[in-house]
Structure formats: C-alpha cells, structure tokens
Amino acid sequence: RKQKSLTNFVINEETDSSSRPKKKSNNKKVKTNEEDFAIKIINDICKNFQLDVKEVLATLGSTNGDVNQAISYIKFGPELSGVLPWTQEEDAIISSTDEQQFSGIVQKHGQVAVAERLQFLENL
C-alpha cells in the first residue's frame, strides 16, 4: 500500500501539499505520513545526487515508481545499473493498438515488465 501511494504521489508531481484540495478522511494522519515520507525521499535523492525535483520525478516515473531502481539508475547509469527505464514513446506504444510496435517493446522489456508497466500507468 505504501509503495502504491508513494508511486501515485511521486508520478503526479504533487510535492506541495498546500496546492492540493483537502479531502476528508479517517486516515488523514496516515495519508499525511505517506506524503511526508514521499517528499522526504524525493528531497533526499535531490540532495544526494544534485538533481532537481523534476529530474527525480521523471526518473521515478520511468522506473514505475521503484525508488531503488531509480537511485541505481541515477547513481550508475543504464549500463552498470541494469535498469531499463521506460520512455514516453514506449508508454504510447503499449497503450496503442499497433501490434508490431507492441511486440518490439515486449522483446525489449519482457512480457512481465510490460504487464507491470501497464498496471503502473493504470494506477496513475
């Protein structure tokens, strides 16, 4: 649950809690703690790797919100990290009906990764 909330929070670039409408919830404190945790992670990554928030959010978005993969990619790059980030073009292809291009994405990322990406995009 925390990972899903963190992912949605990070990808939607809602790092300023004052800009969001207030929602009535019995879990207000839990939600606030999760949001505070997400902001702390983002700020820590920015500070440790001298990146701005948009760069960190883009990297998290390209790794399905996986903080460990994002940090590994930032720290070591694509070759050494083994992380294969998703692009906006690939997201468009897997959301389209073009079977030939879709097959190319499946060959590149693998069937399981494509299914996980589609689920990640659905949850945004």
XYZ file of N, CA and C in Angstrom:
372
model
N 0.821 -1.189 0.000
C 0.000 0.000 0.000
C 0.866 1.254 0.000
N 1.915 1.280 0.820
C 2.787 2.451 0.846
C 3.428 2.691 -0.513
N 3.899 1.623 -1.162
C 4.563 1.784 -2.455
C 3.589 2.359 -3.474
N 2.349 1.851 -3.510
C 1.371 2.357 -4.464
C 1.080 3.827 -4.190
N 0.874 4.191 -2.936
C 0.612 5.584 -2.594
C 1.800 6.455 -2.943
N 2.998 5.986 -2.644
C 4.206 6.743 -2.960
C 4.323 6.918 -4.463
N 4.078 5.852 -5.202
C 4.171 5.916 -6.657
C 3.193 6.930 -7.217
N 1.939 6.833 -6.823
C 0.943 7.781 -7.328
C 1.308 9.203 -6.956
N 1.745 9.391 -5.740
C 2.118 10.719 -5.277
C 3.280 11.272 -6.086
N 4.304 10.470 -6.264
C 5.508 10.913 -6.966
C 5.216 11.200 -8.421
N 4.538 10.321 -9.096
C 4.313 10.476 -10.523
C 3.396 11.649 -10.816
N 2.478 11.932 -9.946
C 1.584 13.061 -10.173
C 2.222 14.392 -9.799
N 3.476 14.370 -9.410
C 4.253 15.552 -9.085
C 3.562 16.455 -8.061
N 2.984 15.824 -7.050
C 2.294 16.577 -6.013
C 3.204 16.722 -4.807
N 4.266 17.497 -4.968
C 5.209 17.639 -3.872
C 4.859 18.791 -2.947
N 3.886 19.578 -3.317
C 3.479 20.699 -2.479
C 2.081 20.418 -1.958
N 1.991 19.970 -0.714
C 0.699 19.578 -0.162
C -0.266 20.751 -0.048
N 0.228 21.985 -0.055
C -0.664 23.133 0.062
C -1.446 23.388 -1.214
N -1.027 22.826 -2.345
C -1.709 23.076 -3.612
C -2.840 22.087 -3.875
N -2.960 21.060 -3.057
C -3.988 20.052 -3.260
C -5.227 20.380 -2.454
N -6.403 20.075 -2.999
C -7.615 20.264 -2.205
C -7.622 19.299 -1.028
N -8.158 19.764 0.073
C -8.213 18.930 1.269
C -9.344 17.916 1.129
N -9.056 16.672 1.487
C -10.049 15.609 1.444
C -10.341 15.176 2.870
N -11.618 14.925 3.142
C -11.972 14.391 4.444
C -11.684 12.905 4.434
N -10.969 12.462 5.454
C -10.598 11.054 5.509
C -10.359 10.643 6.943
N -10.729 9.421 7.251
C -10.428 8.877 8.568
C -8.949 8.563 8.688
N -8.287 8.409 7.562
C -6.873 8.066 7.542
C -6.020 9.282 7.223
N -6.458 10.451 7.628
C -5.755 11.688 7.289
C -4.307 11.658 7.764
N -4.089 11.195 8.998
C -2.733 11.163 9.528
C -1.863 10.174 8.756
N -2.407 9.020 8.413
C -1.654 8.027 7.649
C -1.291 8.594 6.292
N -2.261 9.217 5.617
C -2.003 9.794 4.298
C -0.944 10.881 4.407
N -1.038 11.727 5.409
C -0.049 12.782 5.599
C 1.328 12.177 5.830
N 1.414 11.124 6.630
C 2.698 10.471 6.876
C 3.278 9.891 5.592
N 2.436 9.265 4.762
C 2.903 8.717 3.488
C 3.392 9.835 2.572
N 2.652 10.926 2.526
C 3.049 12.053 1.690
C 4.344 12.677 2.204
N 4.457 12.821 3.508
C 5.695 13.349 4.095
C 6.873 12.437 3.776
N 6.642 11.131 3.831
C 7.678 10.154 3.516
C 8.108 10.287 2.053
N 7.142 10.425 1.160
C 7.448 10.581 -0.271
C 8.243 11.855 -0.521
N 7.841 12.939 0.112
C 8.560 14.211 -0.047
C 9.983 14.073 0.471
N 10.150 13.391 1.604
C 11.492 13.192 2.165
C 12.366 12.392 1.205
N 11.823 11.334 0.631
C 12.593 10.527 -0.323
C 13.015 11.376 -1.513
N 12.083 12.115 -2.064
C 12.386 12.967 -3.226
C 13.460 13.987 -2.869
N 13.294 14.649 -1.741
C 14.281 15.654 -1.318
C 15.652 15.034 -1.057
N 15.674 13.843 -0.456
C 16.950 13.160 -0.208
C 17.658 12.820 -1.515
N 16.911 12.324 -2.489
C 17.512 11.998 -3.786
C 18.037 13.269 -4.446
N 17.247 14.331 -4.412
C 17.692 15.614 -4.987
C 19.002 16.064 -4.355
N 19.054 16.027 -3.041
C 20.235 16.493 -2.312
C 21.448 15.600 -2.572
N 21.258 14.291 -2.474
C 22.380 13.358 -2.606
C 22.976 13.303 -4.006
N 22.171 13.600 -5.017
C 22.654 13.476 -6.396
C 22.623 14.798 -7.159
N 22.421 15.907 -6.443
C 22.399 17.242 -7.038
C 21.459 17.310 -8.248
N 20.237 16.848 -8.070
C 19.219 16.875 -9.114
C 18.066 17.756 -8.673
N 17.302 18.248 -9.640
C 16.106 18.989 -9.256
C 14.921 18.022 -9.175
N 13.835 18.505 -8.614
C 12.668 17.663 -8.362
C 12.139 17.052 -9.658
N 12.091 17.836 -10.725
C 11.563 17.313 -11.991
C 12.399 16.147 -12.514
N 13.710 16.228 -12.367
C 14.580 15.131 -12.809
C 14.321 13.868 -11.989
N 14.164 14.041 -10.694
C 13.910 12.895 -9.817
C 12.546 12.283 -10.135
N 11.538 13.116 -10.305
C 10.206 12.606 -10.620
C 10.184 11.889 -11.965
N 10.896 12.430 -12.942
C 10.962 11.779 -14.257
C 11.623 10.407 -14.143
N 12.684 10.332 -13.361
C 13.374 9.050 -13.190
C 12.486 8.055 -12.454
N 11.817 8.505 -11.417
C 10.895 7.620 -10.703
C 9.772 7.156 -11.628
N 9.263 8.051 -12.448
C 8.202 7.687 -13.385
C 8.653 6.661 -14.401
N 9.900 6.759 -14.820
C 10.407 5.829 -15.834
C 10.772 4.466 -15.252
N 10.756 4.367 -13.925
C 11.057 3.092 -13.258
C 9.856 2.570 -12.468
N 8.671 2.940 -12.901
C 7.426 2.502 -12.245
C 7.358 2.905 -10.775
N 8.021 3.991 -10.420
C 7.997 4.456 -9.045
C 8.877 3.652 -8.108
N 9.721 2.808 -8.644
C 10.608 1.976 -7.826
C 11.809 2.817 -7.389
N 11.829 3.188 -6.127
C 12.860 4.082 -5.597
C 14.248 3.462 -5.743
N 14.388 2.186 -5.426
C 15.703 1.539 -5.523
C 16.221 1.520 -6.955
N 15.351 1.209 -7.908
C 15.772 1.228 -9.310
C 16.135 2.639 -9.749
N 15.347 3.610 -9.334
C 15.624 4.998 -9.714
C 16.986 5.440 -9.186
N 17.271 5.136 -7.940
C 18.564 5.518 -7.356
C 19.703 4.797 -8.064
N 19.530 3.529 -8.337
C 20.560 2.771 -9.044
C 20.820 3.366 -10.425
N 19.768 3.733 -11.123
C 19.905 4.330 -12.456
C 20.624 5.677 -12.373
N 20.235 6.497 -11.402
C 20.876 7.808 -11.227
C 22.351 7.631 -10.878
N 22.623 6.711 -9.984
C 23.975 6.525 -9.465
C 24.921 5.880 -10.482
N 24.438 4.868 -11.211
C 25.323 4.077 -12.062
C 25.063 4.192 -13.560
N 23.931 4.774 -13.941
C 23.602 4.854 -15.359
C 22.985 3.566 -15.866
N 22.563 3.558 -17.129
C 21.829 2.400 -17.647
C 22.668 1.126 -17.774
N 23.921 1.235 -18.163
C 24.719 0.030 -18.376
C 25.055 -0.675 -17.066
N 25.584 0.057 -16.112
C 26.009 -0.562 -14.853
C 24.845 -0.911 -13.934
N 23.771 -0.140 -13.985
C 22.645 -0.397 -13.087
C 21.793 -1.566 -13.557
N 21.798 -1.817 -14.852
C 20.924 -2.856 -15.390
C 19.468 -2.434 -15.447
N 19.192 -1.173 -15.131
C 17.827 -0.654 -15.145
C 17.503 -0.204 -16.567
N 16.370 -0.657 -17.059
C 15.907 -0.277 -18.384
C 14.684 0.621 -18.204
N 14.893 1.941 -18.180
C 13.774 2.844 -17.914
C 12.786 2.885 -19.078
N 11.565 3.217 -18.754
C 10.519 3.361 -19.760
C 10.539 4.779 -20.315
N 10.210 4.890 -21.601
C 10.121 6.209 -22.233
C 8.655 6.540 -22.494
N 8.390 7.807 -22.741
C 7.027 8.223 -23.081
C 6.579 7.573 -24.385
N 7.506 7.413 -25.312
C 7.177 6.769 -26.586
C 6.749 5.317 -26.367
N 7.474 4.624 -25.499
C 7.115 3.234 -25.195
C 5.764 3.160 -24.502
N 5.496 4.105 -23.612
C 4.191 4.145 -22.951
C 3.078 4.314 -23.977
N 3.301 5.180 -24.959
C 2.301 5.395 -26.011
C 2.103 4.119 -26.831
N 3.184 3.426 -27.123
C 3.101 2.198 -27.926
C 2.337 1.105 -27.186
N 2.650 0.894 -25.916
C 1.968 -0.194 -25.200
C 0.512 0.145 -24.915
N 0.158 1.413 -25.035
C -1.230 1.828 -24.857
C -1.979 1.868 -26.188
N -1.278 1.617 -27.291
C -1.891 1.695 -28.617
C -2.325 0.313 -29.096
N -2.785 0.267 -30.344
C -3.212 -0.999 -30.940
C -2.230 -1.491 -31.996
N -1.059 -0.878 -32.076
C -0.052 -1.264 -33.065
C 0.671 -2.523 -32.591
N 0.263 -3.664 -33.124
C 0.793 -4.948 -32.657
C 2.278 -5.121 -32.957
N 2.733 -4.609 -34.095
C 4.145 -4.769 -34.459
C 5.043 -3.998 -33.490
N 4.697 -2.744 -33.228
C 5.495 -1.959 -32.282
C 5.385 -2.529 -30.871
N 4.192 -2.986 -30.495
C 3.985 -3.589 -29.184
C 4.902 -4.800 -29.015
N 4.997 -5.628 -30.049
C 5.873 -6.805 -29.998
C 7.325 -6.404 -29.778
N 7.738 -5.306 -30.400
C 9.101 -4.812 -30.204
C 9.360 -4.408 -28.762
N 8.370 -3.795 -28.140
C 8.503 -3.386 -26.732
C 8.557 -4.624 -25.837
N 7.745 -5.634 -26.153
C 7.768 -6.878 -25.371
C 9.134 -7.544 -25.492
N 9.723 -7.528 -26.683
C 11.060 -8.107 -26.856
C 12.099 -7.334 -26.048
N 11.967 -6.029 -26.003
C 12.941 -5.192 -25.294
C 12.820 -5.335 -23.777
N 11.592 -5.220 -23.255
C 11.381 -5.179 -21.804
C 10.956 -6.521 -21.207
N 10.333 -7.371 -22.006
C 9.802 -8.633 -21.500
C 8.323 -8.514 -21.187
N 7.636 -9.647 -21.269
C 6.191 -9.673 -21.092
C 5.765 -9.237 -19.689
N 6.472 -9.707 -18.683
C 6.121 -9.360 -17.299
C 6.298 -7.864 -17.070
N 7.398 -7.305 -17.548
C 7.659 -5.874 -17.364
C 6.610 -5.026 -18.078
N 6.167 -5.465 -19.257
C 5.127 -4.725 -19.984
C 3.826 -4.757 -19.187
N 3.476 -5.920 -18.652
C 2.258 -6.032 -17.843
C 2.348 -5.145 -16.606
N 3.512 -5.131 -15.957
C 3.700 -4.275 -14.774
C 3.603 -2.801 -15.149
N 4.154 -2.438 -16.306
C 4.102 -1.038 -16.743
C 2.667 -0.621 -17.026
N 1.916 -1.481 -17.702
C 0.514 -1.165 -17.982
C -0.269 -0.978 -16.687
N -0.008 -1.831 -15.705
C -0.686 -1.694 -14.414
C -0.264 -0.397 -13.727
N 1.013 -0.077 -13.777
C 1.514 1.162 -13.190
C 0.823 2.367 -13.826
N 0.741 2.384 -15.139
C 0.111 3.505 -15.841
C -1.376 3.605 -15.514
N -2.039 2.464 -15.353
C -3.458 2.459 -14.981
C -3.682 3.070 -13.612
N -2.741 2.873 -12.707
C -2.893 3.334 -11.326
C -2.558 4.804 -11.129
N -2.101 5.463 -12.171
C -1.769 6.888 -12.027
C -3.011 7.715 -11.852
